[in-house]
Short mmCIF file of C-alpha atoms in Angstrom, two decimals:
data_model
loop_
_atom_site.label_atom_id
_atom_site.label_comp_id
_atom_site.label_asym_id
_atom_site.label_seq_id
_atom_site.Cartn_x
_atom_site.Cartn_y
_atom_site.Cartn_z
CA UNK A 124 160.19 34.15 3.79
CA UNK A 125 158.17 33.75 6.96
CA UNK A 126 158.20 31.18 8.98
CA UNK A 127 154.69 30.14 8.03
CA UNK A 128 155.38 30.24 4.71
CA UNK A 129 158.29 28.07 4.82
CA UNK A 130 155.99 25.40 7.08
CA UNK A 131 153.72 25.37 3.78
CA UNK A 132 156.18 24.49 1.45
CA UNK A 133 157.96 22.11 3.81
CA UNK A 134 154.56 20.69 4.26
CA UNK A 135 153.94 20.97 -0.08
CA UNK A 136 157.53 19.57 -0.99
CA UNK A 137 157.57 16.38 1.68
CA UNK A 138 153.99 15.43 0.55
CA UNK A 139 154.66 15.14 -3.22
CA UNK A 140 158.19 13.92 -2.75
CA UNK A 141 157.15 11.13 -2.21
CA UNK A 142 156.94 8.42 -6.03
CA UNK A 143 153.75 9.11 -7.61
CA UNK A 144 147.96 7.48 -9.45
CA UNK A 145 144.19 6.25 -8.99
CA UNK A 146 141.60 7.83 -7.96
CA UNK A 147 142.37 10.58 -10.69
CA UNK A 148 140.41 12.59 -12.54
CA UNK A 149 140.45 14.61 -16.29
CA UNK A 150 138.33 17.47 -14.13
CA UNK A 151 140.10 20.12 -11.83
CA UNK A 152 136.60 21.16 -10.06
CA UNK A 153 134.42 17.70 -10.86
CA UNK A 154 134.69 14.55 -9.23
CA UNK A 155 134.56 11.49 -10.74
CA UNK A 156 133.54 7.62 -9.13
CA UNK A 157 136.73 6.57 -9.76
CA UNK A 158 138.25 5.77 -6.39
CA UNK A 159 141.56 3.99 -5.17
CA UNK A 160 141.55 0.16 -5.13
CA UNK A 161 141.98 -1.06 -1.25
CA UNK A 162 145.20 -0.31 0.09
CA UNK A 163 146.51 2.29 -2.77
CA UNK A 164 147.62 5.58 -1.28
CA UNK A 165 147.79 8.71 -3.16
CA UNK A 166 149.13 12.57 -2.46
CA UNK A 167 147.71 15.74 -4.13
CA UNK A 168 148.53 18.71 -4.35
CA UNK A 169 146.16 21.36 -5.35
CA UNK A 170 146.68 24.98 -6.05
CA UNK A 171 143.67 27.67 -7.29
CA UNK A 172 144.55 30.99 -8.02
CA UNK A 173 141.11 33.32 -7.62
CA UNK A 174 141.92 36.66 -9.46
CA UNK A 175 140.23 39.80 -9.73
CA UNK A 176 137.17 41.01 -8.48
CA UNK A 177 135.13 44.27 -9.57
CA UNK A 178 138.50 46.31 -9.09
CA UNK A 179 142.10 47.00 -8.15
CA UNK A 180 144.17 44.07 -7.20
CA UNK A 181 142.93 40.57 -5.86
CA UNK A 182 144.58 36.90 -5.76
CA UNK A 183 143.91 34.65 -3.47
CA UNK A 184 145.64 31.68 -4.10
CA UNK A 185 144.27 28.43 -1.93
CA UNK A 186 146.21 25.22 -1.82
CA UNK A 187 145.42 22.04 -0.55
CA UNK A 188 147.92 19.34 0.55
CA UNK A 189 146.08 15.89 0.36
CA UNK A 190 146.55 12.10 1.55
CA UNK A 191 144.35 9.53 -0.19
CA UNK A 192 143.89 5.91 0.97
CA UNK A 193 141.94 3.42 -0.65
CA UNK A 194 139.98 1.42 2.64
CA UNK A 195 137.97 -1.25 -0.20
CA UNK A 196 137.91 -0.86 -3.76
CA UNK A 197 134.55 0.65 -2.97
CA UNK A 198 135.37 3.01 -0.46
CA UNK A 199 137.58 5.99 0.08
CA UNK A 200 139.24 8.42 2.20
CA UNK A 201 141.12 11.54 2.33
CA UNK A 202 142.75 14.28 4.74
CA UNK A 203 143.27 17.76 3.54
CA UNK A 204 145.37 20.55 4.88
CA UNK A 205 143.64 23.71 3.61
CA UNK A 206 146.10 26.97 3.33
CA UNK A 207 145.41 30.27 1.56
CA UNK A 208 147.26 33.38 0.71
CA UNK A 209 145.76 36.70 -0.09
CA UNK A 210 146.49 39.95 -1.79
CA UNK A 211 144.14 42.31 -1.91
CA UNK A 212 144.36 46.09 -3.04
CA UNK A 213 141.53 48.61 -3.63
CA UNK A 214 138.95 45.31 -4.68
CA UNK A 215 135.94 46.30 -3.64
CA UNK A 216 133.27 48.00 -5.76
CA UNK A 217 133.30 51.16 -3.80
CA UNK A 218 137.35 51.28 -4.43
CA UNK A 219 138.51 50.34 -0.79
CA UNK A 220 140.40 47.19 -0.05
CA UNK A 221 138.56 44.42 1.85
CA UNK A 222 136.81 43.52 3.90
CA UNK A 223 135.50 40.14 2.32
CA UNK A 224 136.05 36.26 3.06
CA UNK A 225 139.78 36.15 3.61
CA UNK A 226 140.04 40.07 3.90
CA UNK A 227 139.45 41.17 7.91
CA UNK A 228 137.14 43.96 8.43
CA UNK A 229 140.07 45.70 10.44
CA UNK A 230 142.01 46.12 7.21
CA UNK A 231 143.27 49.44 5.91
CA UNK A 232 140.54 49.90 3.04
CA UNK A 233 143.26 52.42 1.62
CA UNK A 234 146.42 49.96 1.29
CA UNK A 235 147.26 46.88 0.21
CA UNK A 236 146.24 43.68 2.15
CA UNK A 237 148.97 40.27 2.09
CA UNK A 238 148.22 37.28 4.47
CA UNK A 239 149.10 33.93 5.13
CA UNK A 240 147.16 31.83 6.87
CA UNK A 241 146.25 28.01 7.78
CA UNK A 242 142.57 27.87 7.28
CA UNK A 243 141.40 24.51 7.74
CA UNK A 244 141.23 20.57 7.63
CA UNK A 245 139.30 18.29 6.16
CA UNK A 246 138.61 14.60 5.93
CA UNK A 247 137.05 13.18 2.90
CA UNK A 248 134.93 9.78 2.26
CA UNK A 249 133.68 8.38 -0.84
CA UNK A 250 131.20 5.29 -1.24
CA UNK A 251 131.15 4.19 -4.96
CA UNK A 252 128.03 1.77 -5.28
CA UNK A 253 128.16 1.35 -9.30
CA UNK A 254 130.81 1.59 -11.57
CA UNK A 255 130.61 3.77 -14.94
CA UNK A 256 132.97 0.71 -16.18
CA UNK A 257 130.28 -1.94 -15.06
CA UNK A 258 127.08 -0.62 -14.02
CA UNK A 259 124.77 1.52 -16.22
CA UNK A 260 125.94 4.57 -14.57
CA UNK A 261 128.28 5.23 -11.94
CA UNK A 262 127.29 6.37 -8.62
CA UNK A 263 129.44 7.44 -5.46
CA UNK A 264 128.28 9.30 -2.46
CA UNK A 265 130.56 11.79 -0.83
CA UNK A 266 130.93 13.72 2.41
CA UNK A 267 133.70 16.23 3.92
CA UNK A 268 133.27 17.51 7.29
CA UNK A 269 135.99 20.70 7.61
CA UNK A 270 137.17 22.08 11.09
CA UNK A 271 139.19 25.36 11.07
CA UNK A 272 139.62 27.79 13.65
CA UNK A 273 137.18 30.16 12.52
CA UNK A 274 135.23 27.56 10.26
CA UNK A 275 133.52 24.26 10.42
CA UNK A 276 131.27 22.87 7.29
CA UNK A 277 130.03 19.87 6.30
CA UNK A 278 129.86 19.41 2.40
CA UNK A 279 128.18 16.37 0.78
CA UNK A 280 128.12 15.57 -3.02
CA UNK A 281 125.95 12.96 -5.30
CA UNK A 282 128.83 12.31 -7.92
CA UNK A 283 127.26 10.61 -11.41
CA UNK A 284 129.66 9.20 -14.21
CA UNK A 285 128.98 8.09 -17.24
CA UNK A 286 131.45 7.13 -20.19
CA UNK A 287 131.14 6.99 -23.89
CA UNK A 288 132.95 5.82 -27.18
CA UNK A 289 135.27 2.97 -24.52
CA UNK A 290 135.60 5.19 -22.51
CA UNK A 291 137.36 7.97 -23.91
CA UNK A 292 134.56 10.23 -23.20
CA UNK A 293 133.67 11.18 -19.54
CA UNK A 294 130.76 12.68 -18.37
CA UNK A 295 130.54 13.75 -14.62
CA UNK A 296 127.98 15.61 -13.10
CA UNK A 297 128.21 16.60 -8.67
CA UNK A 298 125.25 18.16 -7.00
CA UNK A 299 127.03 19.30 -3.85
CA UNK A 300 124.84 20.85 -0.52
CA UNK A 301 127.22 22.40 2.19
CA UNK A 302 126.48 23.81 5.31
CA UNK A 303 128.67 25.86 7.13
CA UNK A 304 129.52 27.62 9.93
CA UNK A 305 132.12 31.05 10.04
CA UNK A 306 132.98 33.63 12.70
CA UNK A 307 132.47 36.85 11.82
CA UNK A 308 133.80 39.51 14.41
CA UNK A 309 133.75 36.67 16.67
CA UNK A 310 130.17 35.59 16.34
CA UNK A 311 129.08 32.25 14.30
CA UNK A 312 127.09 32.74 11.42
CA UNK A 313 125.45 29.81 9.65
CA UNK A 314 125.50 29.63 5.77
CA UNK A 315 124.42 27.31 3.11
CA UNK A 316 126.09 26.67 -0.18
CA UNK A 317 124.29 24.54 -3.51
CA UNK A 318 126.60 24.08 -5.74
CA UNK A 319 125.78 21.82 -9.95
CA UNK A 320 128.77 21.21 -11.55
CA UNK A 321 129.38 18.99 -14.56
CA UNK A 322 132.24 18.64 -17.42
CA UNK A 323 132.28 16.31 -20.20
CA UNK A 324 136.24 15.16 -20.90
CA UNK A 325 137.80 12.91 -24.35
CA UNK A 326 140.58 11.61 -24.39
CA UNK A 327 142.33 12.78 -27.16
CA UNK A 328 145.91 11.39 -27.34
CA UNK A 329 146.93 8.46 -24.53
CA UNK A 330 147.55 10.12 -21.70
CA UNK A 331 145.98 13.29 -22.21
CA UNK A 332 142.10 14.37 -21.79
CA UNK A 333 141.03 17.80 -22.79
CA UNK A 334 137.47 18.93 -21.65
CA UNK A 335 135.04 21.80 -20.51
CA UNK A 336 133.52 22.27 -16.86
CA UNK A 337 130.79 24.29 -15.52
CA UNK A 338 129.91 25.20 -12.16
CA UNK A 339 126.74 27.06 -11.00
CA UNK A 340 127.16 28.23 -7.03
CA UNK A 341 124.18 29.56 -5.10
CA UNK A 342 124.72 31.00 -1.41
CA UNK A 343 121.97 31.06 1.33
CA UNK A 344 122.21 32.88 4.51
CA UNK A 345 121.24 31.13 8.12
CA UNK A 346 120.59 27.02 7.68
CA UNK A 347 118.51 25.40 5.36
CA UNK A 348 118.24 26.24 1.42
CA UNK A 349 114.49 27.74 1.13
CA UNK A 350 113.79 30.42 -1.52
CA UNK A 351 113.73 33.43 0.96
CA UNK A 352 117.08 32.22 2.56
CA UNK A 353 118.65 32.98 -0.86
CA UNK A 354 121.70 35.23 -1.05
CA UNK A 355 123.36 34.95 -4.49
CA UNK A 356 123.65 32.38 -7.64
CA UNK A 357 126.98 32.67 -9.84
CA UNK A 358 128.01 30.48 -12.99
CA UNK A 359 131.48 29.43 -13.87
CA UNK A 360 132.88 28.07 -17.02
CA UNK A 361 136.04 27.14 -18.64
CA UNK A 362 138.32 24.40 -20.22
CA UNK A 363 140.78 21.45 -18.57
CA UNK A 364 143.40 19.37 -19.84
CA UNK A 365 144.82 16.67 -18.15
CA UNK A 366 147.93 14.85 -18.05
CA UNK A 367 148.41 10.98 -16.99
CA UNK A 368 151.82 9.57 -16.95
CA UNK A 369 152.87 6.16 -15.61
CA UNK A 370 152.70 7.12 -11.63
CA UNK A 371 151.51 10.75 -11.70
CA UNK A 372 149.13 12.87 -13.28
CA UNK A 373 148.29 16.53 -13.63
CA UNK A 374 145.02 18.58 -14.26
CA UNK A 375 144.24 21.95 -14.67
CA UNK A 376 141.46 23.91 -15.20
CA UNK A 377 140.79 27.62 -15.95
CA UNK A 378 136.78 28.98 -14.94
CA UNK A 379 135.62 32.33 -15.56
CA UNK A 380 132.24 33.74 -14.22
CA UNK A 381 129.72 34.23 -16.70
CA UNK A 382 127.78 37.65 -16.35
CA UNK A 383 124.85 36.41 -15.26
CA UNK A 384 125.02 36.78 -11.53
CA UNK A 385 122.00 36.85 -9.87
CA UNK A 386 121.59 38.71 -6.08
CA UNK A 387 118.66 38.15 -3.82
CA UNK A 388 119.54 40.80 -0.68
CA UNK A 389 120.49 44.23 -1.34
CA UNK A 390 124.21 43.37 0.22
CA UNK A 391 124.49 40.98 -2.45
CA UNK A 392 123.42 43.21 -5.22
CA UNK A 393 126.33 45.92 -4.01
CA UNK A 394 128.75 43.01 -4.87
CA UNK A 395 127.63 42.66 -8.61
CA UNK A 396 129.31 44.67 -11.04
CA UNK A 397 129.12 43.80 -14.74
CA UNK A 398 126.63 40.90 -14.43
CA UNK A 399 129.30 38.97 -12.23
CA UNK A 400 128.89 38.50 -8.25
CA UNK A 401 131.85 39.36 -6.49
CA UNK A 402 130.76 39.02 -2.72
CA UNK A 403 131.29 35.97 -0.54
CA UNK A 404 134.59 34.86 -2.31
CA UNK A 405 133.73 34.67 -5.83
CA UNK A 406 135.91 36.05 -8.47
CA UNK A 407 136.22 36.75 -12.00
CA UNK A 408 137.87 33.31 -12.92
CA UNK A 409 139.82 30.93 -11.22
CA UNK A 410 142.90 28.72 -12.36
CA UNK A 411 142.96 25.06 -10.93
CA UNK A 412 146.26 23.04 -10.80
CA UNK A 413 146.20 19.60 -9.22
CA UNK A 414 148.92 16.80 -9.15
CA UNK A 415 148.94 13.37 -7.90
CA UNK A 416 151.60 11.12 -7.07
CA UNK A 417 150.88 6.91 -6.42
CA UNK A 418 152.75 5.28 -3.41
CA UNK B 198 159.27 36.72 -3.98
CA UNK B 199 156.38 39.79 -4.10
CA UNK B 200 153.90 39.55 -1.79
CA UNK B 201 151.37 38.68 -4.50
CA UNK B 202 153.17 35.59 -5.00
CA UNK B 203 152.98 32.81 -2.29
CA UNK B 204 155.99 30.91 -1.71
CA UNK B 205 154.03 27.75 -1.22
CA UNK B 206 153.27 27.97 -5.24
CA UNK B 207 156.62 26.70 -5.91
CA UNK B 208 156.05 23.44 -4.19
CA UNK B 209 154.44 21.43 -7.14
CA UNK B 210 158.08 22.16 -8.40
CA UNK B 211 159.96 20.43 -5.88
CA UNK B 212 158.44 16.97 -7.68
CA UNK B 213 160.71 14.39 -8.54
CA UNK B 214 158.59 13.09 -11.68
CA UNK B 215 159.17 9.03 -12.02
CA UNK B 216 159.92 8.30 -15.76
CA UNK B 217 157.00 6.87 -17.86
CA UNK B 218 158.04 3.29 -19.80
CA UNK B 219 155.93 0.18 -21.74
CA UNK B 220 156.91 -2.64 -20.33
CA UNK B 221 157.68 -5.42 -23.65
CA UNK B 222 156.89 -9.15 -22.35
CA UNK B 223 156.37 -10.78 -25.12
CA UNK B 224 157.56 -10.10 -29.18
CA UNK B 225 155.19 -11.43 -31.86
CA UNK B 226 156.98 -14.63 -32.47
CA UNK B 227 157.17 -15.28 -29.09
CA UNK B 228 153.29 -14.67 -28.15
CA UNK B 229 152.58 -17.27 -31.57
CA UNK B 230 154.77 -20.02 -29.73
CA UNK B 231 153.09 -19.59 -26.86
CA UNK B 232 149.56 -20.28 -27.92
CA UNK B 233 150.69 -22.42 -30.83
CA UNK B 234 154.05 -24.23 -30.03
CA UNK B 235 155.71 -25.48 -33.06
CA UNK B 236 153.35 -24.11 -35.71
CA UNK B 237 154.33 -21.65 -38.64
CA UNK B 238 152.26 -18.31 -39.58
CA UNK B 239 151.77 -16.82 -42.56
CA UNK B 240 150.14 -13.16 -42.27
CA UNK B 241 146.50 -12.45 -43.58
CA UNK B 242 146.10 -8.96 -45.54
CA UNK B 243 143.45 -7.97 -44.20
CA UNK B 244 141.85 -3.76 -44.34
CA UNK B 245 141.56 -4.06 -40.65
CA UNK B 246 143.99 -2.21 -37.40
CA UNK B 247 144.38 -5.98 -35.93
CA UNK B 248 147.10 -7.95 -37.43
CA UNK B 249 146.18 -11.41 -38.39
CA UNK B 250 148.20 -14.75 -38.78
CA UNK B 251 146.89 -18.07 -40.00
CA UNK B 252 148.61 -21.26 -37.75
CA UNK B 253 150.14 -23.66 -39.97
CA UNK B 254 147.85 -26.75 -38.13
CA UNK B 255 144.97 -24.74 -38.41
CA UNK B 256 143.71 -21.73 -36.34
CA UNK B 257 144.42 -18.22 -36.03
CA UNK B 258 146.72 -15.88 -34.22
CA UNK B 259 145.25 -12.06 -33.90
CA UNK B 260 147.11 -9.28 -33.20
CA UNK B 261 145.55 -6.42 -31.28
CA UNK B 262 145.26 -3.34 -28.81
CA UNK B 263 143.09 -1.74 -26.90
CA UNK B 264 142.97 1.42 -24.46
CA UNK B 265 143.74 0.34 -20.71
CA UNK B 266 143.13 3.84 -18.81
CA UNK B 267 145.30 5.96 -19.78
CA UNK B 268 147.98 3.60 -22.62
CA UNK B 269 147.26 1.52 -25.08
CA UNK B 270 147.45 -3.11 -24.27
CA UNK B 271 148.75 -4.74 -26.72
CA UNK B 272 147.69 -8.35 -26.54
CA UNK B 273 147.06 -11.77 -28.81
CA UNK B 274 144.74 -14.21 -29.29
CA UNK B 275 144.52 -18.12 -30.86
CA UNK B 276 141.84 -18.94 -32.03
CA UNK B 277 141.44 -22.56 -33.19
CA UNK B 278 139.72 -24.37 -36.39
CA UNK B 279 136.37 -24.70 -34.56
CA UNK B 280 137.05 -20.71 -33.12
CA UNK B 281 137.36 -21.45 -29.53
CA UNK B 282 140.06 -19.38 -27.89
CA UNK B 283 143.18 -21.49 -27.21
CA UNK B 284 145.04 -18.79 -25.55
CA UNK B 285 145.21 -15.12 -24.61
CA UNK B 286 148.32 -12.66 -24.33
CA UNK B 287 149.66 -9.97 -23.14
CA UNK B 288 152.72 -8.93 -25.08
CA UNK B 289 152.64 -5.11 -24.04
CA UNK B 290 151.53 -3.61 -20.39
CA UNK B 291 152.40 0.53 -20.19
CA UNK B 292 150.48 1.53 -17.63
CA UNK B 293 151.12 1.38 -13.48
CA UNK B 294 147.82 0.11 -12.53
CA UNK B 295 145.86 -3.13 -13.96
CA UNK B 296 149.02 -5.35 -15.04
CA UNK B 297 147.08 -8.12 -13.21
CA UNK B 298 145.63 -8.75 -16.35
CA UNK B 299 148.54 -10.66 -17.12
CA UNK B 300 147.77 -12.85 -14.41
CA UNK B 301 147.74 -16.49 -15.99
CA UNK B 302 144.69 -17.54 -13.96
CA UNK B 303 142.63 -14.35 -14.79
CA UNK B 304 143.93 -15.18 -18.80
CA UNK B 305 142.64 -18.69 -18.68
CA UNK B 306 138.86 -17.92 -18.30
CA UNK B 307 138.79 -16.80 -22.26
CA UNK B 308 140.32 -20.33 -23.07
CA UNK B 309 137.57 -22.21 -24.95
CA UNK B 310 135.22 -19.53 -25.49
CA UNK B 311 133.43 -18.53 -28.67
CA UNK B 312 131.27 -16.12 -30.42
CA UNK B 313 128.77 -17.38 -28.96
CA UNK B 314 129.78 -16.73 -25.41
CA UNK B 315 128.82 -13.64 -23.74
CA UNK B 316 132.36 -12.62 -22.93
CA UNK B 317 130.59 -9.79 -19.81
CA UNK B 318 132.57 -8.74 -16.58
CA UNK B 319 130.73 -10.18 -13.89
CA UNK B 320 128.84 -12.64 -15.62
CA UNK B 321 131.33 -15.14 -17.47
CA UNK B 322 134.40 -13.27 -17.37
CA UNK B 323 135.87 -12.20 -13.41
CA UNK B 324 137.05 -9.04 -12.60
CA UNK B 325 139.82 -7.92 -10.84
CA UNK B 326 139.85 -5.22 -8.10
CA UNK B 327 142.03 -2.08 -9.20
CA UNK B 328 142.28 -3.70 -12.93
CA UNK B 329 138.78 -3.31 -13.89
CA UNK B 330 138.95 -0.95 -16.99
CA UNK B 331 141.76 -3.22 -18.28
CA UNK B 332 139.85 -5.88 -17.42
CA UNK B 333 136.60 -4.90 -19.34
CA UNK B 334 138.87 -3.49 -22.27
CA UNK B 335 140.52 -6.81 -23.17
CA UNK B 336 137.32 -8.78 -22.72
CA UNK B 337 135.10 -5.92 -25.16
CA UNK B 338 138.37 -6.37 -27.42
CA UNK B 339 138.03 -10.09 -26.99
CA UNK B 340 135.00 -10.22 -27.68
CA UNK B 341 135.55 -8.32 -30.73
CA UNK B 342 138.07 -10.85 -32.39
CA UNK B 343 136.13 -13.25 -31.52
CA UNK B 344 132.99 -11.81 -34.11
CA UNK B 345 135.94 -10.83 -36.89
CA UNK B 346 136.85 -14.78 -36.74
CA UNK B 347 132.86 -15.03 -36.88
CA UNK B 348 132.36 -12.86 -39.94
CA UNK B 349 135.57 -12.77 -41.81
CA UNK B 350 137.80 -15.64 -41.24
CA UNK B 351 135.81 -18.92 -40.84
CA UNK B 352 135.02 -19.35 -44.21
CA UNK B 353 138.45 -18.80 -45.64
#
């Protein structure tokens, strides 16, 4: 085991060591308002597997190792440690392996490609004006500035909640508008990511919460989001289940891309095969794990 | 480990998972003494989930639960012969957020309150920070006896 890899599950183990709940969520990919009362602290863990792409071998497998601290009962922050690993083999449409968002351009397009690598951090704030449990609708407001050494973004999210039946029945909806920066052969290129998602989640034993989730993604190249800046659009779908026990809980969720990709520049149309867009790190599904401990 | 497989997949592993447990604060008998000391109950048959008692001086004792976030509350109410709350509670708290609930000064806003009382978070009712769905839960459930004294008990 490398020494890097070994840092990452020193990092993993000591963070969720410690005992174990707020600021949950029955969603692996949608936030809810819920946020930590002031003063509650909170680790995650979070682990997505990204498999396949048009063909041969691909997983990339991103984790995230997170603190949580609850500043008011209103307000909300975060630091992430963002890690990836890929494996990549003969992926790309045209057979070869790479090059793509965690696959260099310098890699052997005839052999497989394994790496390691920190990628980023992140610090995370969430304002929660209303409450789904005593306003209307709940409302929170959400931004994430990231800082890596080949990446810097700045993603901000409307996050709407509303609950049915007492509450056994979550609805969450996130319109989320990114902008980011990444180096590419050492230049910085400016991108643009809009990104709907929404799940609806019943509870339907105590502790547990089985639901649906859809994401739709659209990329844009350069800044700004205007029609003729469009790259690509993809749509995701797929069921969750979590898990709540006294001072942990656990949620996964498993996404697969619907066929109906849609490509705007004739780079992006290379990347769809099948109806599904498999350019700019998108996959054919993706399997979300995420546990959180209370402290 | 292959190559295809990260080692830092294994961490979620390394979790020491803290044992779930309700924590019992009050039995039945014990909750009835509370709100009624020295009375006797005899149990109502009613086709209803809430348990009901009638209090040998008069008044009711209801037996009930509702959903806290994740676990069901179980909690009691007296109600007395003009159906004004004369106490509130909590015999059953599973869950590790909200237990403030049981918090005697938070319990004694319900005391004297009636059907006719709006029985709202926020408006006569206070919430607590961090306990709010428990909060709102036992008031809506509150609330709720409160109508089944209304409808189905007063006139017996």
């Amino acid at each position: 085991m490398s020494n890097l890899k070994l840092v990452f599950v020193a990092a993993a183990a000591l963070s969720v060591a410690a005992p174990a709940l707020a600021g949950e969520s029955p969603f692996g990919y949608v936030y809810t308002t819920d946020t930590h009362p002031r003063g509650k602290r909170e680790v995650e863990q979070w682990l997505t597997r990204r498999h396949a792409q048009s063909r041969g071998d691909y997983d990339l497998w991103q984790a995230r190792t997170e603190f949580e601290y609850g500043i008011t009962d209103r307000l909300q922050t975060a630091l992430y440690l963002n890690y990836d690993h890929v494996s990549a083999s003969h992926n790309r449409a045209d057979g070869t392996t790479g090059p793509g968002a965690f696959v260099p351009d310098a890699a052997d397009p005839d052999a497989r490609y394994s790496r390691t690598l920190f990628q980023s951090f992140s610090s995370e704030w969430i304002y929660r004006p209303f409450s789904p449990y005593k306003d209307p609708i709940g409302l929170a407001l959400y931004i994430e500035p990231t800082w890596g050494p080949d990446q810097r973004e700045l993603e901000t999210k409307l996050i709407l909640q509303k609950n049915f039946l007492d509450d056994r029945l979550v609805w969450a909806a996130n319109f989320t508008a990114a902008a980011e920066k990444e180096r590419f052969h050492g230049e910085w290129e400016h991108e643009g990511e809009l990104e709907l998602t929404t799940g609806l989640a019943y509870q339907i034993a105590p502790r547990w919460h089985a639901g649906v989730e859809y994401r739709h993604h659209r990329g844009y190249a350069g800044r700004g989001f205007s029609a003729d800046k469009r790259v690509y659009a993809a749509s995701f779908l797929g069921p969750s289940v979590h898990y709540a026990a006294r001072r942990w809980w656990i949620t996964a969720t498993f996404l697969t891309q619907l066929a109906n990709a849609k490509a705007y520049t004739d780079e992006a149309r290379a990347d769809i095969v099948g109806g599904r867009f498999y350019g700019e790190h998108h996959e054919r599904s993706e399997l979300r794990v995420k546990v959180g401990f209370e402290f | 480990m292959s190559a295809r497989w990260p080692a830092f997949i294994a961490a979620p592993l390394a979790i020491s998972v803290p044992a779930a447990h309700a924590t019992v604060y009050l039995s039945v008998e014990q909750a009835q003494q509370a709100i009624f000391p020295g009375a006797k109950f005899s149990p109502l048959d009613i086709p209803r989930r809430e348990r009901v008692w009638r209090a040998s001086p008069g008044g009711w004792f209801i037996l009930d639960e509702v959903l806290g976030k994740h676990e069901l509350i179980t909690y009691a109410v007296g109600i007395d012969a003009q159906g004004r709350v004369r106490g509130v509670e909590i015999l059953e708290y599973r869950e590790s957020h909200g237990g403030e609930v049981r918090d005697a000064n938070w319990r004694e806003q319900f005391t004297g309150k009636s059907a006719a009382d709006p029985l709202q978070l926020d408006r006569d009712i206070r919430n607590i920070s961090g306990a709010t769905l428990s909060c709102r839960h036992i008031t809506d459930g509150l609330k709720r006896l409160l109508k089944l004294y209304e409808n189905e008990l007063r006139q017996r």
